[in-house]
Coordinates of C-alpha atoms in Angstrom, one line a residue:
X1 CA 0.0 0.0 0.0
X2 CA 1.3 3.6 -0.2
X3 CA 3.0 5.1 2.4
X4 CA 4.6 1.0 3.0
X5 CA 8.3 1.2 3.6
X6 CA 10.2 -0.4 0.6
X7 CA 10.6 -4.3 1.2
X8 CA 14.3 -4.3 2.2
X9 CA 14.3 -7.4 3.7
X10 CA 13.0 -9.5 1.1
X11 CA 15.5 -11.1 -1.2
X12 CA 15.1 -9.7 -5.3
X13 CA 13.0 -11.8 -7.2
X14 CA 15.1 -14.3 -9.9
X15 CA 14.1 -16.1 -12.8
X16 CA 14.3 -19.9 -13.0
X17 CA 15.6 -21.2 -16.1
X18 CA 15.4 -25.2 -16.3
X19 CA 18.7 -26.6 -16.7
X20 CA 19.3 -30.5 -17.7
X21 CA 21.5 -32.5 -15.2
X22 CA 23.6 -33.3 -17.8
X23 CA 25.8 -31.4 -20.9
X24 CA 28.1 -32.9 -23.1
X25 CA 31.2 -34.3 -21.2
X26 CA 29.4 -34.7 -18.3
X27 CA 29.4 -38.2 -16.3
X28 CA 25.7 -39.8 -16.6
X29 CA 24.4 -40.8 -13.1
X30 CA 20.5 -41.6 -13.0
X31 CA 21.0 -43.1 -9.4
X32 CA 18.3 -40.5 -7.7
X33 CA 15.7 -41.6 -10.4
X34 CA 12.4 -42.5 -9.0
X35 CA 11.8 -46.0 -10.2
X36 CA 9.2 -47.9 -8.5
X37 CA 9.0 -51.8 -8.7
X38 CA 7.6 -53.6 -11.2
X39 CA 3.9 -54.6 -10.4
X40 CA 3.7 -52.1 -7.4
X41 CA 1.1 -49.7 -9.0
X42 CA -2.5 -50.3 -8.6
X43 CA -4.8 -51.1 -11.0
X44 CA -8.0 -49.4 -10.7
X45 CA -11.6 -50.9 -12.0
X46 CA -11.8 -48.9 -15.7
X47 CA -14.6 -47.1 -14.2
X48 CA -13.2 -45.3 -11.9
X49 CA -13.4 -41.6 -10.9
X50 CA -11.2 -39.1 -12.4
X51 CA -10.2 -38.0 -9.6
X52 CA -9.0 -41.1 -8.0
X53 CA -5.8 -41.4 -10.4
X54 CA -3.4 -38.8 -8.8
X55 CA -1.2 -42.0 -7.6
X56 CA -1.3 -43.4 -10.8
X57 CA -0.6 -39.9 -12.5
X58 CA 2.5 -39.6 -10.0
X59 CA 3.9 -43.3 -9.8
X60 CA 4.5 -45.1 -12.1
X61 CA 3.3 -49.0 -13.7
X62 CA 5.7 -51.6 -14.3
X63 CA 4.9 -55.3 -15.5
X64 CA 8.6 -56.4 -16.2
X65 CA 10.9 -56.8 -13.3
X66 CA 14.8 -57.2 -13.3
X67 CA 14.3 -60.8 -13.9
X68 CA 12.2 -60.6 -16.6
X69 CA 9.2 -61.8 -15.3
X70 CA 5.8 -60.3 -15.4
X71 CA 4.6 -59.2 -12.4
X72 CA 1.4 -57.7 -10.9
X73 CA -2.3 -56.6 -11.0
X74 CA -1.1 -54.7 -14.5
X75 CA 0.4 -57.8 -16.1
X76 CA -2.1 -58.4 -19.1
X77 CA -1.3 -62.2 -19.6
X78 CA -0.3 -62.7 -22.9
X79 CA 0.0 -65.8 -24.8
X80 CA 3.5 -66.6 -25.6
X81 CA 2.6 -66.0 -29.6
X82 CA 1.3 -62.7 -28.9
X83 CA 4.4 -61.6 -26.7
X84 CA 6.6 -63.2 -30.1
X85 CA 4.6 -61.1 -32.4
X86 CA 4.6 -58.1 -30.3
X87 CA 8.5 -58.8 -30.2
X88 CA 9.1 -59.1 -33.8
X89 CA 7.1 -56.1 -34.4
X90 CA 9.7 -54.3 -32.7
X91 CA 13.1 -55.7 -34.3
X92 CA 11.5 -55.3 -38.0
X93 CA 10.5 -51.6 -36.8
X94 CA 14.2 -51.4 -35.7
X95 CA 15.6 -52.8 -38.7
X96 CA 13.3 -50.7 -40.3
X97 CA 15.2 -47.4 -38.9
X98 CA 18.2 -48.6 -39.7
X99 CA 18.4 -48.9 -43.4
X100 CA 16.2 -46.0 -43.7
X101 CA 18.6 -44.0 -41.9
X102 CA 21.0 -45.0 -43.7
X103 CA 19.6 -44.8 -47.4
X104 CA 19.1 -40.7 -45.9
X105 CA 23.3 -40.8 -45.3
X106 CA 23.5 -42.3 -49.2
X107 CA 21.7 -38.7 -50.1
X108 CA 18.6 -41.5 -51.5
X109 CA 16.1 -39.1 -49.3
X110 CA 16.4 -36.1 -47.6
X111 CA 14.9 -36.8 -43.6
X112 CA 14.2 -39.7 -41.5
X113 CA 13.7 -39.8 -37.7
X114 CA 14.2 -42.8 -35.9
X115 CA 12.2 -44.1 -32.8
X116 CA 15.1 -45.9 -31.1
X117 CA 14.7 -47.1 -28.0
X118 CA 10.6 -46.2 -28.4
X119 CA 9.5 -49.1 -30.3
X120 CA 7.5 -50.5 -27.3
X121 CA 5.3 -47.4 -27.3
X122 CA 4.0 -47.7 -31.1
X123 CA 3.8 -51.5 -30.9
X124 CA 2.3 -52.4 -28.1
X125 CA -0.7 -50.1 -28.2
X126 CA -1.4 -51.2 -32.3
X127 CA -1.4 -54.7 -30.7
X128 CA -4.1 -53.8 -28.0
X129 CA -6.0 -51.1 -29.9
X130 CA -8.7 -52.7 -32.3
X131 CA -7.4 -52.4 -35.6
X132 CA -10.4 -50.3 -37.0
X133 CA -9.8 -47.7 -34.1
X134 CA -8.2 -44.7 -35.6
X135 CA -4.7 -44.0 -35.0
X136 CA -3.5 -40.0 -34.6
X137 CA 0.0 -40.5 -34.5
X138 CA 3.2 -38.1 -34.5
X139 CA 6.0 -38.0 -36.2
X140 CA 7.7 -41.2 -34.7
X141 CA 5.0 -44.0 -34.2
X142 CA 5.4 -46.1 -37.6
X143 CA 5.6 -48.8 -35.5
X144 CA 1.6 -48.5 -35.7
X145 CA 2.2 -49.5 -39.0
X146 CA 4.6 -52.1 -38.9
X147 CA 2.3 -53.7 -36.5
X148 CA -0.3 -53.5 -38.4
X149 CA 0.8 -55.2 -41.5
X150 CA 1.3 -52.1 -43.5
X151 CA 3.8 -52.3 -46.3
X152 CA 7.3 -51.8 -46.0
X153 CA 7.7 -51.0 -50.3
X154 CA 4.2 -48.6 -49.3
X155 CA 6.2 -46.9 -46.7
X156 CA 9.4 -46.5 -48.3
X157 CA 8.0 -45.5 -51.4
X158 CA 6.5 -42.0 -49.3
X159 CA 10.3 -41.5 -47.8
X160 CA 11.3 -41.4 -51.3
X161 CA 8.7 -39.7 -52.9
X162 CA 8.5 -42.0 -56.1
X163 CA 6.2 -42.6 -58.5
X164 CA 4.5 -44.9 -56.1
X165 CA 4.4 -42.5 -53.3
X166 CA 0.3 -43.0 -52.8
X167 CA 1.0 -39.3 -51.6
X168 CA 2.6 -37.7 -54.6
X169 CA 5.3 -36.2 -52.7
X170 CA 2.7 -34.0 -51.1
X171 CA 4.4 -34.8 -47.6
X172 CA 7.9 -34.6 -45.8
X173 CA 9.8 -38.1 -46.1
X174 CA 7.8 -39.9 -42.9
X175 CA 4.7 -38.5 -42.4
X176 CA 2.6 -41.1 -43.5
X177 CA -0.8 -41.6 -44.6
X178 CA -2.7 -44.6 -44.5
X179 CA -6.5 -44.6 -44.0
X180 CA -6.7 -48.1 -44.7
X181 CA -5.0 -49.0 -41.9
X182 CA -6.4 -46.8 -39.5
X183 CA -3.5 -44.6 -39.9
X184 CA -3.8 -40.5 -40.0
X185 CA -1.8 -38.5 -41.8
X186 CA 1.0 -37.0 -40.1
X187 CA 1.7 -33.3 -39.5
X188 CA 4.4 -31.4 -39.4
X189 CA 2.9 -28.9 -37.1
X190 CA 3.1 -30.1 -33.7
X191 CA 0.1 -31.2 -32.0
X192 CA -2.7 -30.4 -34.2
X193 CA -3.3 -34.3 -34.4
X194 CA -4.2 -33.7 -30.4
X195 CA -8.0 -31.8 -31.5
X196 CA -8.4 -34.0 -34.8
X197 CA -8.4 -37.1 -32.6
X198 CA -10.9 -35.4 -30.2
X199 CA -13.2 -34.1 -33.0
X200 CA -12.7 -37.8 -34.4
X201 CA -13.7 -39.6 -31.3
X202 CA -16.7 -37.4 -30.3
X203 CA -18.0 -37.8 -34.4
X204 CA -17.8 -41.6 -33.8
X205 CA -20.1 -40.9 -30.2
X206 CA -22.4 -39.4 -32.3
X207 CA -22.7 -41.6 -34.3
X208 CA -23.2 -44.7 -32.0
X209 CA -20.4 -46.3 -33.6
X210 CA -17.7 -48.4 -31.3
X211 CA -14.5 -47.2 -32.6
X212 CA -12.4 -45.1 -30.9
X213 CA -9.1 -42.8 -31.4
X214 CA -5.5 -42.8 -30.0
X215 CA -3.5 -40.3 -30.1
X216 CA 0.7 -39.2 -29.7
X217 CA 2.7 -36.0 -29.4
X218 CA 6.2 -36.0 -27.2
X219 CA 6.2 -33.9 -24.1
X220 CA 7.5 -30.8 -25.2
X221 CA 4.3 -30.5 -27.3
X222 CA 2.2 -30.4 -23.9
X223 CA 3.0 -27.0 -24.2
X224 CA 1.2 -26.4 -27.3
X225 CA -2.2 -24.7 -27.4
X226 CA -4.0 -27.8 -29.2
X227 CA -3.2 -29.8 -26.4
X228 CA -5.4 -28.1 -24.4
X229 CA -7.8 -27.8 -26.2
X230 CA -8.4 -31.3 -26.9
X231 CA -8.0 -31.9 -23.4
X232 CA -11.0 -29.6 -23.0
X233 CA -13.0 -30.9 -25.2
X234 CA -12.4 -34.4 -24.2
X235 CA -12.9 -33.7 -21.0
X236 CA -16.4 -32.1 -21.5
X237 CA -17.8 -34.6 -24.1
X238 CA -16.6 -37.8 -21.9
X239 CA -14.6 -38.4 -25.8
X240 CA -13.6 -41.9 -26.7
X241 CA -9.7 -41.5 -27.2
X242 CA -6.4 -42.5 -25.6
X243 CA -4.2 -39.5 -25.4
X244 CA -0.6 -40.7 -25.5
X245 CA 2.0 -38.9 -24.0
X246 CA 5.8 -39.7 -25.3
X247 CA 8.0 -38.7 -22.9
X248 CA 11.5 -39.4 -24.5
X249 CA 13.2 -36.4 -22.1
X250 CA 14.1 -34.6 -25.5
X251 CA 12.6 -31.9 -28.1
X252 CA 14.8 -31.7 -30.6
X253 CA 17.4 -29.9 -28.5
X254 CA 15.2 -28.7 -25.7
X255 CA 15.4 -30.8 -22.7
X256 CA 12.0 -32.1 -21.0
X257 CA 12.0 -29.1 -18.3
X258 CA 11.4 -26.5 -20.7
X259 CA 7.7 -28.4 -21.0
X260 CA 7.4 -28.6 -17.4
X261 CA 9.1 -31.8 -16.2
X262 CA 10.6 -30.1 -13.1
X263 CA 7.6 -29.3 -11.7
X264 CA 5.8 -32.0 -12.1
X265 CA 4.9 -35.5 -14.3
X266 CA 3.0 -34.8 -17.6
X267 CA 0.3 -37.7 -16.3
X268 CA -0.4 -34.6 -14.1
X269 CA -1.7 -32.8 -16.7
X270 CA -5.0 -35.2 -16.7
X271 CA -5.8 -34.3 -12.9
X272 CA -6.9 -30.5 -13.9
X273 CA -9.2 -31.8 -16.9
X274 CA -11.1 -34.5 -14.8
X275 CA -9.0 -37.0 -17.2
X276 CA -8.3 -40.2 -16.1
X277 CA -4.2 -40.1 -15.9
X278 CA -1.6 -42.9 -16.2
X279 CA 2.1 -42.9 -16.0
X280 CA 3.8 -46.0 -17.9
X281 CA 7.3 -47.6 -18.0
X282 CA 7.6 -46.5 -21.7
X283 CA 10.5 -49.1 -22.3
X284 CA 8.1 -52.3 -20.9
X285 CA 6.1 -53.5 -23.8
X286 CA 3.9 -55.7 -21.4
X287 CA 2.9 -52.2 -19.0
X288 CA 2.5 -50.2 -22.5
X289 CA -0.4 -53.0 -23.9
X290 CA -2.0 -53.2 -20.4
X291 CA -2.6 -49.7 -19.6
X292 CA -3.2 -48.9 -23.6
X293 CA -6.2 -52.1 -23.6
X294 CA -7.5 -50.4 -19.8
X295 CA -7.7 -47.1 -21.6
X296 CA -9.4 -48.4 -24.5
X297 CA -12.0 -50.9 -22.8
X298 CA -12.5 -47.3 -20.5
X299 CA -13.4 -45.1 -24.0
X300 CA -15.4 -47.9 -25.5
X301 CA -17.7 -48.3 -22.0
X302 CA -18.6 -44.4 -22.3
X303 CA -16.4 -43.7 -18.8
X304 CA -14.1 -40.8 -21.3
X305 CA -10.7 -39.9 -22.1
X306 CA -7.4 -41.5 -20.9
X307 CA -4.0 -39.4 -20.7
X308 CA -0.9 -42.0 -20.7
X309 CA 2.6 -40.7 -20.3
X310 CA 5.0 -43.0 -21.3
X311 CA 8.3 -42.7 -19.7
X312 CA 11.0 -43.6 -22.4
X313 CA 14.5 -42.1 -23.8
X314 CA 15.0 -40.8 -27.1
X315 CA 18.6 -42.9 -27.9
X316 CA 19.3 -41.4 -31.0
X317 CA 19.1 -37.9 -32.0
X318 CA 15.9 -36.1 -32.8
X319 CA 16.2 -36.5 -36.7
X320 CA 18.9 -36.5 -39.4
X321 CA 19.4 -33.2 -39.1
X322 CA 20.2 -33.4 -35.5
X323 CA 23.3 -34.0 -33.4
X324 CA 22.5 -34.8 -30.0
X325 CA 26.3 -34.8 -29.0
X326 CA 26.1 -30.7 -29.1
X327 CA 23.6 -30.5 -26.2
X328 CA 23.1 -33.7 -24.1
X329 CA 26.1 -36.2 -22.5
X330 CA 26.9 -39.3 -24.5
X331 CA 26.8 -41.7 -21.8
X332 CA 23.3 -40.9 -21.3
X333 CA 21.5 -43.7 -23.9
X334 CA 23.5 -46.3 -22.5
X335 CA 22.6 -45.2 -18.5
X336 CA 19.1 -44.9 -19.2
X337 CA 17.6 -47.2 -16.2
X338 CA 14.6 -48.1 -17.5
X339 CA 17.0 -50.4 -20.5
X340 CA 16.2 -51.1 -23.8
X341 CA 12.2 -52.3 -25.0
X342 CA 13.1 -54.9 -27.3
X343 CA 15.9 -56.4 -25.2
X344 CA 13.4 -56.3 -22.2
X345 CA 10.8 -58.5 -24.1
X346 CA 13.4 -60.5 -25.2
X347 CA 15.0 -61.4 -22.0
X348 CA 11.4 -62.2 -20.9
X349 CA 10.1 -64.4 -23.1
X350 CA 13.5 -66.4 -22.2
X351 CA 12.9 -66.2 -18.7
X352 CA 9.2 -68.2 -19.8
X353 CA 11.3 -70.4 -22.2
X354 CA 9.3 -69.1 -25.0
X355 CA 12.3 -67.9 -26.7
X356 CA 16.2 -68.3 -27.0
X357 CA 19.4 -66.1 -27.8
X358 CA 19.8 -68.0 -31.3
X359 CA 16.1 -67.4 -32.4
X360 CA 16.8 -64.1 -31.3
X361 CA 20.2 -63.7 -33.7
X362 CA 18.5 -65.5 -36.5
X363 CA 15.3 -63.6 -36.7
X364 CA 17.0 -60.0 -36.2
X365 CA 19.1 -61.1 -39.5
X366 CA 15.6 -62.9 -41.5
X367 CA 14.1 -59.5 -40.6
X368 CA 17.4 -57.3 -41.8
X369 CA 17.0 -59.3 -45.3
X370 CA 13.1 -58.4 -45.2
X371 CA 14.0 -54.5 -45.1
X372 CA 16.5 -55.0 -48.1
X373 CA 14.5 -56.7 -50.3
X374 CA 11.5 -54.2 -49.9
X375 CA 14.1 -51.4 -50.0
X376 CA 15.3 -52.7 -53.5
X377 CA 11.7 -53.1 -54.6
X378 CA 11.2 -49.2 -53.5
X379 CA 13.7 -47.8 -55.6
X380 CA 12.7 -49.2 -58.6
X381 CA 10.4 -46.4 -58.2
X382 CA 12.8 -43.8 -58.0
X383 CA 14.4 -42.1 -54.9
X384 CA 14.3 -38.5 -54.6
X385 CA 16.2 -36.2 -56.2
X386 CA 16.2 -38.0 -59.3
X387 CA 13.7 -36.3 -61.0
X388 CA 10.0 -35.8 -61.3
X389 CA 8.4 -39.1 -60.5
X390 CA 4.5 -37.2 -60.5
X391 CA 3.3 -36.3 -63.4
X392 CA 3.2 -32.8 -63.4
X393 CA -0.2 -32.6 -63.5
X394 CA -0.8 -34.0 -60.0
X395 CA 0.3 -31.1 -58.4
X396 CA -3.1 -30.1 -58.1
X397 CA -4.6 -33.0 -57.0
X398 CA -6.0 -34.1 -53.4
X399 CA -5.4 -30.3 -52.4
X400 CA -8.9 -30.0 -52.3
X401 CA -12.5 -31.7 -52.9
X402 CA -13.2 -29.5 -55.2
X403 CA -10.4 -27.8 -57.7
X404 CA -11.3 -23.9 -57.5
X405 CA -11.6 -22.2 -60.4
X406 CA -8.3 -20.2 -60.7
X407 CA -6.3 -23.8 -59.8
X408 CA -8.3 -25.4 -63.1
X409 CA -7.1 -21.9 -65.3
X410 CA -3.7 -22.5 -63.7
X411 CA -3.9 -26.4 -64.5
X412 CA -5.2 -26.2 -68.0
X413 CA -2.4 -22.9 -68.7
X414 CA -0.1 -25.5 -67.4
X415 CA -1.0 -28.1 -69.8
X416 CA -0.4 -25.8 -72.6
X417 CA 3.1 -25.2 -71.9
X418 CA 4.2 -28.5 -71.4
X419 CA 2.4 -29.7 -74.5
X420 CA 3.9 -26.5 -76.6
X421 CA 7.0 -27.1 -75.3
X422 CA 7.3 -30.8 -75.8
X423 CA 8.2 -31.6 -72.4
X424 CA 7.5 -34.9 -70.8
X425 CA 5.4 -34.5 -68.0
X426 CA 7.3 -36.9 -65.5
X427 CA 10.6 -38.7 -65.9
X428 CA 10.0 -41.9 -67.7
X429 CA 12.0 -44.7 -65.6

């Protein structure tokens, strides 16, 4: 108030700017890591009120242990051939990556991004999602595809933008589009998947229909104003849809504190929207499918939305175009506690005696040869930067429902040209 003597004794206000632990050349050390045990969280009936999940929201559920055996009220019980599905899944997804990434160092494409070290996320959920619910996926979940059958010559083709690129090289090298499969095409812009999914779900409540949506984003795109807005709407319409939260500690070179992972988890962020709110082992396949089928039979009963955060590491660097050794220690990948997904399912289905080292070897190499054949059939298509593999023409096609009229003039002035000028209007292969 006026006439108040100035506030000498109180300290001047500073500015907190989140920091990560660790930089490059820095020893990793995750020993202060909150890790519960596996099979420690509870599992609540899929009715339950919102507002009973803050545990969940703050803890964290694990099915694998350190011995590789599924524990708890969370373990979903899989059949060994599902758990060797899920698992090969996950090396082709990997092998996948690799080749991919490298055919982008061979200048055959211009971007990839690689979900090393988050193949459990993508796969598990396609394997406990129906496959006529509709996937809203980000930027690093073609595991949904992989584990749905899709492709691999249908995928490739889009990276390299060839004459049988189903998209005509409308889209970026990995941003997919696949409504046969239950796939939605991927965005560049962050997020905007988040309200599509929403609007999705509610249109199939409407309808009286019983599929439902699932959506991704990574942390740092909490922050985005879609997010919230889905959340809202969700929240409000009780809106069949999984919201999926990838946690991978990275955005691009941001760590996750600049999203608000000091503060608090980003499970959290379902308390304040009346959202039921889980927080998942990202790296254990087995806690992935449980808490992805509990969210699922929770949309499809009417009881609303689901937030999951999965708790993973991004191992690799945000893209091609990224070097995580300029921001983020090197030892990190290989200190991460929570290990490595496919190895984790692996060392499980030993422990069972459902699978062995050998099998292991042999089907990572089958799977390897699997990639390079479909990678050959690909580029018989063309890779880019070796021409025009559209005809010209198509440029204006599946922009809109309806060409306007100033697109046909363009079109038809187009035409014209090329046919005056004698130009072919693709390269012939």
């Amino acid at each position: 108030m006026a006439g108040d003597p100035p506030r000498a004794n109180l300290p001047p206000l500073t500015l907190h700017v989140p920091e990560p632990r660790f930089r490059p050349g820095d020893a990793v050390d995750f020993v202060d890591m909150d890790v519960p045990p596996a099979g420690s969280a509870p599992r609540p009936d899929t009715a339950a009120r919102p507002d009973s999940f803050a545990p969940l929201a703050y803890g964290m559920i694990r099915v694998l242990d350190d011995d590789g055996q599924a524990v708890g009220p969370w373990n979903p019980r899989l059949s060994p051939d599902m758990l060797r599905r899920m698992l090969r899944s996950m090396a082709l997804v990997r092998a996948f990556d690799e080749r991919m990434f490298r055919a982008q160092r061979q200048g055959k494409t211009s971007f990839y991004m690689k979900c090393t070290g988050e193949e459990a996320i993508a796969v598990a959920a396609a394997h406990a999602l129906d496959y006529e619910d509709m996937c809203f996926p980000s930027y690093r979940q073609q595991g949904l595809l992989i584990a749905r059958g899709w492709s691999l010559v249908d995928m490739m083709n889009q990276i390299y933008s060839n004459k049988g690129d189903r998209l005509q090289g409308k889209q970026l090298p990995i941003m997919y589009s696949v409504k046969e499969a239950g796939f939605f095409s991927i965005s560049g812009n962050l997020t905007t998947q988040y309200p599509q999914a929403v609007g999705w779900a509610m249109a199939s409540a409407a309808k009286g229909d019983t599929r439902i949506a699932a959506t991704w984003c990574g942390e740092g795109s909490t922050a985005e104003g879609d997010f919230h807005s889905a959340c809202t709407f969700a929240s409000v319409y009780r809106a069949p849809v999984i919201f999926n939260v990838v946690n991978n500690q990275w955005a691009i070179s941001s760590f996750s504190g600049f999203a608000g992972a000091e503060s608090t988890t980003f499970a959290a962020r379902a308390i304040g929207y009346g959202i039921a709110g889980l927080r998942v082992d990202g790296n254990d396949a087995l806690a992935v499918y449980a808490a992805t089928a509990w969210a699922a039979e929770r949309a499809r009963t009417n009881q609303g939305p689901t937030l999951i955060e999965h708790f993973t590491y991004r191992a690799e660097g945000h893209s091609t175009s990224d070097d995580p050794g300029q921001y983020r220690s090197a030892g990190e990948p290989n200190a991460w506690p929570l290990g490595d997904p496919i190895k984790r399912l692996c060392d499980h289905l030993i422990a069972i005696g459902e699978w062995d080292a050998e099998r292991h070897a042999a089907q990572d190499l089958e799977l390897a040869e699997q990639v390079k054949t479909a990678q050959k059939e690909a580029e018989k298509n063309g890779i880019l930067g070796h021409g025009l593999h559209q005809p010209l023409e198509t440029l204006f096609d599946g922009v809109f429902e309806e060409m306007p009229w100033h697109l046909r003039e363009q079109q038809a002035q187009m035409i014209a040209e090329e046919t005056a000028s004698g130009r072919p209007w693709a390269v012939k292969s």
